[in-house]
Coordinates of C-alpha atoms in Angstrom, one line a residue:
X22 CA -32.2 -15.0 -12.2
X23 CA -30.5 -13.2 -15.2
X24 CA -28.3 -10.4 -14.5
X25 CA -29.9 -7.0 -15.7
X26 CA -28.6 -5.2 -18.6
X27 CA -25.2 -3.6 -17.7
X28 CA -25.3 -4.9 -14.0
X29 CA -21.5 -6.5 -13.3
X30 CA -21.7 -10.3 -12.6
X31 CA -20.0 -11.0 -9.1
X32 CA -19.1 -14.6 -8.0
X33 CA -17.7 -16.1 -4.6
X34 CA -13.8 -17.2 -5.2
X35 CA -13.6 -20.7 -3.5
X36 CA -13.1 -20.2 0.3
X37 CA -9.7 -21.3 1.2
X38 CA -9.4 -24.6 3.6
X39 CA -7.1 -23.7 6.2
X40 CA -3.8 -26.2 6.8
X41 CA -3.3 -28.3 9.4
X42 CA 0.9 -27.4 10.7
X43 CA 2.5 -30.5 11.9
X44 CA 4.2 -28.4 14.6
X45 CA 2.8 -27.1 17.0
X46 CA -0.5 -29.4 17.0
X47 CA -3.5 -27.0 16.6
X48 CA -6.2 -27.8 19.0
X49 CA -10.0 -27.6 16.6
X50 CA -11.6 -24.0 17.7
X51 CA -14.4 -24.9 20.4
X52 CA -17.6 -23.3 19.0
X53 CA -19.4 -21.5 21.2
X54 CA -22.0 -22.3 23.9
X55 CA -25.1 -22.4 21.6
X56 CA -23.2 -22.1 18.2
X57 CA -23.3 -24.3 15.2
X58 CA -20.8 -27.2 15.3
X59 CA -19.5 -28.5 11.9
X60 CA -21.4 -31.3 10.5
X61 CA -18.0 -33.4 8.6
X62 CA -15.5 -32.8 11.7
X63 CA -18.0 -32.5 14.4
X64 CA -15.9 -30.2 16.2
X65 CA -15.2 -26.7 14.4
X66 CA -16.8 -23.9 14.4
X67 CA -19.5 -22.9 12.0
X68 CA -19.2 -19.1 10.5
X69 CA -21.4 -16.8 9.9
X70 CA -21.3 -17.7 6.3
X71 CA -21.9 -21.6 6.7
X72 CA -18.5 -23.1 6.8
X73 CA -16.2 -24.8 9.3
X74 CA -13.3 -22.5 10.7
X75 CA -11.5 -25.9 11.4
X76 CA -12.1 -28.1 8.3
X77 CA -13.7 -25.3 5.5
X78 CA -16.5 -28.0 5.3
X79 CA -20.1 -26.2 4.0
X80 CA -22.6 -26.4 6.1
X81 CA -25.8 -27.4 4.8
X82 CA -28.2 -24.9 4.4
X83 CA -31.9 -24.6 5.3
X84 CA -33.0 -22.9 2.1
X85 CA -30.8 -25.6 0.1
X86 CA -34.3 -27.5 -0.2
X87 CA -37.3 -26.1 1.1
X88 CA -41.1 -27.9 0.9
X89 CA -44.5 -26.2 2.3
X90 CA -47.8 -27.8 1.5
X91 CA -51.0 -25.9 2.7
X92 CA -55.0 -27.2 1.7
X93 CA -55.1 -25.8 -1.5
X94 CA -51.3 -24.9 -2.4
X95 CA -47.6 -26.9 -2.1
X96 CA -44.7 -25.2 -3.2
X97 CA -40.7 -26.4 -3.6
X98 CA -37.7 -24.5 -3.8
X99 CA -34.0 -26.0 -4.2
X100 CA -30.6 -24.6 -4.5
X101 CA -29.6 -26.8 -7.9
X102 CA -26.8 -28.6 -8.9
X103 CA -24.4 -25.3 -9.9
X104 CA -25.0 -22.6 -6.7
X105 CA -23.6 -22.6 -4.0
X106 CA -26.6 -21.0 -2.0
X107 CA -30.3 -20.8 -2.9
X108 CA -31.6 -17.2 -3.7
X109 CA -34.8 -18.0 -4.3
X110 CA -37.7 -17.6 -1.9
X111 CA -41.7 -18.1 -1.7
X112 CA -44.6 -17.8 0.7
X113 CA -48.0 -20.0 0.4
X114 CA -50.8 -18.6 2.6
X115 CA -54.3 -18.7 2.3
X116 CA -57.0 -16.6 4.0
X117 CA -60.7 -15.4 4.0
X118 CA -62.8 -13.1 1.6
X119 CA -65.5 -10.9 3.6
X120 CA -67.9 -13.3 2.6
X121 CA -66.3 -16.0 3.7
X122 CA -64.8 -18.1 0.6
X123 CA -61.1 -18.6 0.9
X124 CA -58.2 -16.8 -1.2
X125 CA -55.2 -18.7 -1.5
X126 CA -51.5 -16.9 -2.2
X127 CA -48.4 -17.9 -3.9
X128 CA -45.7 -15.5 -3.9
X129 CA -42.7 -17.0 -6.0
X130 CA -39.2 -14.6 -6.0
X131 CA -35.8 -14.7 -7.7
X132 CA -33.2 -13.0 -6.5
X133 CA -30.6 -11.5 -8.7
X134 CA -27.1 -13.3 -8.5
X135 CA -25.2 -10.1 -9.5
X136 CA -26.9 -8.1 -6.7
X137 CA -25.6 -8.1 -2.9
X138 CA -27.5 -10.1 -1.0
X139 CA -29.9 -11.5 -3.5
X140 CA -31.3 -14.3 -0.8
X141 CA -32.2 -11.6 1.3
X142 CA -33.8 -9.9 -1.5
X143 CA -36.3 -12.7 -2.4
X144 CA -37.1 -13.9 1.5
X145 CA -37.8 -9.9 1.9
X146 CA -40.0 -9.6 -0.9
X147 CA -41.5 -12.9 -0.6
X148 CA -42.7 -12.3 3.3
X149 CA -44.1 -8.7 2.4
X150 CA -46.2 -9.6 -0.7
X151 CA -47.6 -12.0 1.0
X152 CA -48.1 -10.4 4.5
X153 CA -49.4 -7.6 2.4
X154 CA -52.3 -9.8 0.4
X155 CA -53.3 -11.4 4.2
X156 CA -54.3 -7.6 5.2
X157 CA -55.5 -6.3 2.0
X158 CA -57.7 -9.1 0.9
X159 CA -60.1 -9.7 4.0
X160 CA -60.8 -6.1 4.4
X161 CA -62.4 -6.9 0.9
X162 CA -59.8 -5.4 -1.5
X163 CA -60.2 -6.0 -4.7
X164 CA -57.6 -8.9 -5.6
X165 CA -56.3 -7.0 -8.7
X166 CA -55.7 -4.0 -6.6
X167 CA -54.2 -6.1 -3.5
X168 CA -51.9 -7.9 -5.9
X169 CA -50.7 -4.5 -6.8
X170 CA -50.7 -2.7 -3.5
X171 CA -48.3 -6.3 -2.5
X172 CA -45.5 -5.5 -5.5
X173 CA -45.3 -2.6 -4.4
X174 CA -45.1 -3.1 -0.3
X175 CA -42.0 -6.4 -1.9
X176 CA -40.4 -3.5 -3.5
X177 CA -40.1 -1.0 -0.6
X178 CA -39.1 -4.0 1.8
X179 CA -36.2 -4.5 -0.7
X180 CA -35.1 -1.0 -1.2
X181 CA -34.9 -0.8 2.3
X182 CA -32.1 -3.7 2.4
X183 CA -29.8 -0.9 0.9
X184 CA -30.7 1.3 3.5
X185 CA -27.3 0.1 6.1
X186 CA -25.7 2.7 8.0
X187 CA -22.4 4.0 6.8
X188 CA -19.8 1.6 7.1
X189 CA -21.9 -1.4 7.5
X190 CA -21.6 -2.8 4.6
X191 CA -17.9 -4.2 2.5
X192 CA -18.5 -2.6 -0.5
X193 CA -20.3 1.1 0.8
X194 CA -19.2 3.1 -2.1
X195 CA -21.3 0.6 -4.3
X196 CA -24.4 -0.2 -2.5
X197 CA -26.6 2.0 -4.5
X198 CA -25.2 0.5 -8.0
X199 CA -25.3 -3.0 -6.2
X200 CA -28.1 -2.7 -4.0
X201 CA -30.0 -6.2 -3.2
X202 CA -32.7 -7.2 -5.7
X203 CA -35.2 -9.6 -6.6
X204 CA -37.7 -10.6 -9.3
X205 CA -41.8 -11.3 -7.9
X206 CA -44.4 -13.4 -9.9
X207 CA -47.6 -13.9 -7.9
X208 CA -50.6 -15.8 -7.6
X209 CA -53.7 -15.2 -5.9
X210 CA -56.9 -17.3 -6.2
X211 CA -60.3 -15.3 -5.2
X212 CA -63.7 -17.0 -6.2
X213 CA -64.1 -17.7 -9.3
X214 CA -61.2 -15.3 -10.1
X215 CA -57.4 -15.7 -11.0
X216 CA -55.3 -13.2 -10.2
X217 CA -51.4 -13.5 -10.8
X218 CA -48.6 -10.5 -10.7
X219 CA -45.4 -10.0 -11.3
X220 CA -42.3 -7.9 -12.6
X221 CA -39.0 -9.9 -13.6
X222 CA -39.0 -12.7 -15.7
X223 CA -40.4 -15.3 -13.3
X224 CA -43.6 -16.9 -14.8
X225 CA -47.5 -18.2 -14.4
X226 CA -48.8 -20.8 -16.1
X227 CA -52.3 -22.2 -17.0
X228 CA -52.3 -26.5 -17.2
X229 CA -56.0 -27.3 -17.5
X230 CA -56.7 -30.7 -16.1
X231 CA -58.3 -32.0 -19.1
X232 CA -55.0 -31.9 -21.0
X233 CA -56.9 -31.7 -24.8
X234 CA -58.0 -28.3 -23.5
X235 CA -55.4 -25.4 -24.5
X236 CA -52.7 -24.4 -22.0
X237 CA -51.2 -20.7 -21.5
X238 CA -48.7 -18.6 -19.9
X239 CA -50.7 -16.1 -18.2
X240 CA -47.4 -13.4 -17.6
X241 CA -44.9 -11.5 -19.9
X242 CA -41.2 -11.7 -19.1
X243 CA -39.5 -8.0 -17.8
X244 CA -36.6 -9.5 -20.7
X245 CA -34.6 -8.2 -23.4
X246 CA -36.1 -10.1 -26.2
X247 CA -39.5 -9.7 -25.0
X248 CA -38.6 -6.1 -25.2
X249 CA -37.4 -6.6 -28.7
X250 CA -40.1 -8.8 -29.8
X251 CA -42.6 -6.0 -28.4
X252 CA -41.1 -3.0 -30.3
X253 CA -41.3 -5.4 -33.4
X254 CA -37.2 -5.3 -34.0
X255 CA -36.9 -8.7 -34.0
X256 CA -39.2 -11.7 -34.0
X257 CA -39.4 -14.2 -31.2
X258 CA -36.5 -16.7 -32.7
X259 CA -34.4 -13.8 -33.3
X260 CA -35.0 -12.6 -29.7
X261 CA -34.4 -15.7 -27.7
X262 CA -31.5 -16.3 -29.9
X263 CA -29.4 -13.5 -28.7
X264 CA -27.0 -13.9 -25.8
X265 CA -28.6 -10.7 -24.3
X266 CA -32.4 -12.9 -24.5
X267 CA -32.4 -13.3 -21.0
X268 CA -31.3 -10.0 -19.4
X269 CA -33.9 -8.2 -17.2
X270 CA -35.2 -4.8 -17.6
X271 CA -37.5 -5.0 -14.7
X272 CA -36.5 -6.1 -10.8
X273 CA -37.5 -4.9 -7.4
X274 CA -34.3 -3.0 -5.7
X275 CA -32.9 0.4 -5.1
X276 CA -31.3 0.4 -8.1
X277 CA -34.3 -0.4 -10.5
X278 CA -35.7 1.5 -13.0
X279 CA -39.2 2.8 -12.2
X280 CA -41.2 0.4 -10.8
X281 CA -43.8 -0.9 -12.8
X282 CA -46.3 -3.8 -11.1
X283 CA -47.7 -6.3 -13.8
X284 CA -50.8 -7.5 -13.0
X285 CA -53.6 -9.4 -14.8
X286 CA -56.9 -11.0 -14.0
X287 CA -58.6 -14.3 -15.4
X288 CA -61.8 -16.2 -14.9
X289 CA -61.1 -20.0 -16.0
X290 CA -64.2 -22.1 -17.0
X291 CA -62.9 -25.3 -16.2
X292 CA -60.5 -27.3 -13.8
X293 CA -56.9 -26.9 -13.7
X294 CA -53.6 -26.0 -12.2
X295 CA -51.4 -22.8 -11.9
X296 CA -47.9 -22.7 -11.8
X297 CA -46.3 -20.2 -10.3
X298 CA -41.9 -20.6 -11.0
X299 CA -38.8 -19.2 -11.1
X300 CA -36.9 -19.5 -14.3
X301 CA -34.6 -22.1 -13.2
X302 CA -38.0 -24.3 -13.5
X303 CA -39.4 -22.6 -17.0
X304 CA -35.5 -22.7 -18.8
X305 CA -36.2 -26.6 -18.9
X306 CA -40.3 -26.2 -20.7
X307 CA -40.8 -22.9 -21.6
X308 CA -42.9 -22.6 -23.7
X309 CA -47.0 -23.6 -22.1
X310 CA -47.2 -27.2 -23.5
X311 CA -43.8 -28.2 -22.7
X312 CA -44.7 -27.0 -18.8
X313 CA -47.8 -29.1 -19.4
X314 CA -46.0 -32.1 -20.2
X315 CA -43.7 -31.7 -17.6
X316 CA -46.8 -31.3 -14.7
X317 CA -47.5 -35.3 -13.8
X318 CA -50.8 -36.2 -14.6
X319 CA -52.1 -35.9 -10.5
X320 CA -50.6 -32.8 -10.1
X321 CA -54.3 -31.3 -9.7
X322 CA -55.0 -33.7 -6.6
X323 CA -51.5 -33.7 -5.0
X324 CA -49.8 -30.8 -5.6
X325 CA -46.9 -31.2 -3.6
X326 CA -45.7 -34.1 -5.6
X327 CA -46.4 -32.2 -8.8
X328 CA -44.2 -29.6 -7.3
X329 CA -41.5 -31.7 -6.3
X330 CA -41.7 -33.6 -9.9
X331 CA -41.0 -30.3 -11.7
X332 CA -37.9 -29.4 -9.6
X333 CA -37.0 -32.8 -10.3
X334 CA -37.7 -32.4 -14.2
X335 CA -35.2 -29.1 -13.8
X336 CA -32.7 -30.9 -12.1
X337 CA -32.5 -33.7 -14.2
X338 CA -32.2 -31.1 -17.3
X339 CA -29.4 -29.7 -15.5
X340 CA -29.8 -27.9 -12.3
X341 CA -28.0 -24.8 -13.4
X342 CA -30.1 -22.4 -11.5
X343 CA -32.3 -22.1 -7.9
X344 CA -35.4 -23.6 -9.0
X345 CA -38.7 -22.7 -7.3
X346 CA -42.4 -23.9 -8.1
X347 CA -45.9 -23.4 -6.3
X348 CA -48.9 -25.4 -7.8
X349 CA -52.5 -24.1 -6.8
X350 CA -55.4 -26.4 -8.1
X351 CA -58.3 -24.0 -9.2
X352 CA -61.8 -26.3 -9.3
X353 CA -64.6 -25.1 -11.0
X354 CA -67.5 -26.6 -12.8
X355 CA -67.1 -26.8 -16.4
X356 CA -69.6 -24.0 -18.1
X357 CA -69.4 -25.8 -21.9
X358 CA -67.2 -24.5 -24.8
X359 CA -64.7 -21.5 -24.1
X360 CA -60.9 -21.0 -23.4
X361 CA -59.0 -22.7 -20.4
X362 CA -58.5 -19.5 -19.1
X363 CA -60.2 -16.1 -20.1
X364 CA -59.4 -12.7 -19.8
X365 CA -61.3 -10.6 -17.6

């Protein structure tokens, strides 16, 4: 993700790989009983931060590449081809209305690079939104109100990252200006209803499966030049074209402004598929019908490998961010003429 307006970027200086001295020969540290041995040397010891205290190798990470492929969602997150970790996060879960139909839940987060502990950040957010839609949602809440009532538990599970005791954390004096943060987009499918949230700049998309039928973004980026195209003071190719474009103005963290949940519901009359990503996915097709032309033509029946073509699509464009996709097929009967994907 973008770093906010006025937010100082951070980056990690190259970790130092430690010389071997000729004299005296050093003996590789043992790692301890039940600790992570290196996987280049086979011997070292693996530090809390992933690399070898004997060669300085990384380790691979889990969240490098992550899949997860439930009935009627798949999602894909990867690190890229530029990071050195993978900040992003998302949870697929599906559950029960009180009458019995299912709800299915994407939660897709972003954390913010500049921010401490941005991977924390998303995982956090990511875990709670959907945790809180698994409650809220059989007790018969109504999904536009439980997509709310989930921003807002993601935010407070974030702001309470900042919450270390004194000391705890390297850089204590600037916690609160530095405090861990994340962007949210959400999806939930209810019935015959669409529901998707978010606050950030991470994105929800409408593909219809009959691909003559008109395709939409369904959220509005927390950006800069949406901000500027909004208060009319410049138009959208003015906007984008700024350096500042892609600078966010909304985020879930201690240190964001007040918290303002997004959230919009939809009632498609027809068949088709909802993408649910993170901008390193939506920098390579941003606008609706280059995301449709990037979904494969199956996506709708096997969703994982839709998923994993778009990371693909983002990696072959460049990889310069975390990229993260869900894909949630929504079935319905067509009901004759009418938008893809109306309002309600």
């Amino acid at each position: 993700t973008r770093t906010p307006p006025s937010t100082p970027v951070t980056s990690r200086s190259p970790r130092p790989i430690p010389v071997r001295r000729s004299t005296p020969p050093q003996q590789p540290p043992l790692p301890a009983a039940g600790g992570k041995v290196c996987v280049a040397c086979r011997s070292g010891r693996v530090d809390p931060d992933g690399y070898c205290e004997n060669c300085g190798h990384a380790q691979p990470r889990e969240r490098d590449h992550m899949e997860q492929e439930l009935d009627a969602v798949a999602a894909v997150s990867d690190r890229g081809l530029r990071h050195h970790r993978n900040e992003d996060s998302f949870a697929v879960s599906s559950t029960a209305l009180p009458d019995g139909s299912p709800a299915v839940v994407a939660i897709v987060c972003d954390g913010v690079s500049s921010a401490s502990r941005p991977d924390e950040a998303s995982a956090a957010a990511a875990n709670a939104a959907n945790e809180s839609l698994l409650e809220s949602l059989p007790r018969g809440t109504h999904p536009q109100q439980a997509m709310h009532e989930a921003i807002v538990a993601a935010s407070e599970a974030v702001n309470a990252l900042a919450q270390e005791p004194a000391g705890a954390m390297e850089h204590d004096a600037h916690r609160h200006q530095n405090a861990p943060a994340c962007t949210l987009v959400g999806a939930v499918m209810a019935g015959e209803l669409l529901i998707v949230g978010w606050v950030g700049d991470s994105r929800v998309y409408w593909v219809p499966q009959d691909r003559s039928r008109p395709t939409a973004r369904l959220t509005e980026d927390d950006s800069w030049a949406a901000q500027m195209v909004a208060a009319g003071l410049m138009n959208e190719a003015e906007a984008y074209a700024d350096e500042r474009a892609h600078a966010i103005t909304g985020w879930l963290g201690a240190d964001a402004y007040e918290l303002e949940p997004h959230t919009a519901a939809f009632k498609p009359d027809r068949p088709g598929l909802v993408v649910v990503c993170t901008d390193g996915l939506w920098n390579y097709a941003e606008s609706a019908e280059e995301m449709a032309a990037a979904v494969p033509a199956d996506a709708q029946e096997h969703p994982l490998r839709g998923a994993q073509v778009l990371v693909g699509h983002a990696l072959d464009g460049g990889g310069h961010d975390n990229v993260t996709v869900a894909l949630l097929p929504f079935a319905v009967r067509p009901q004759g003429a009418g938008s893809a994907c109306e309002t309600v």
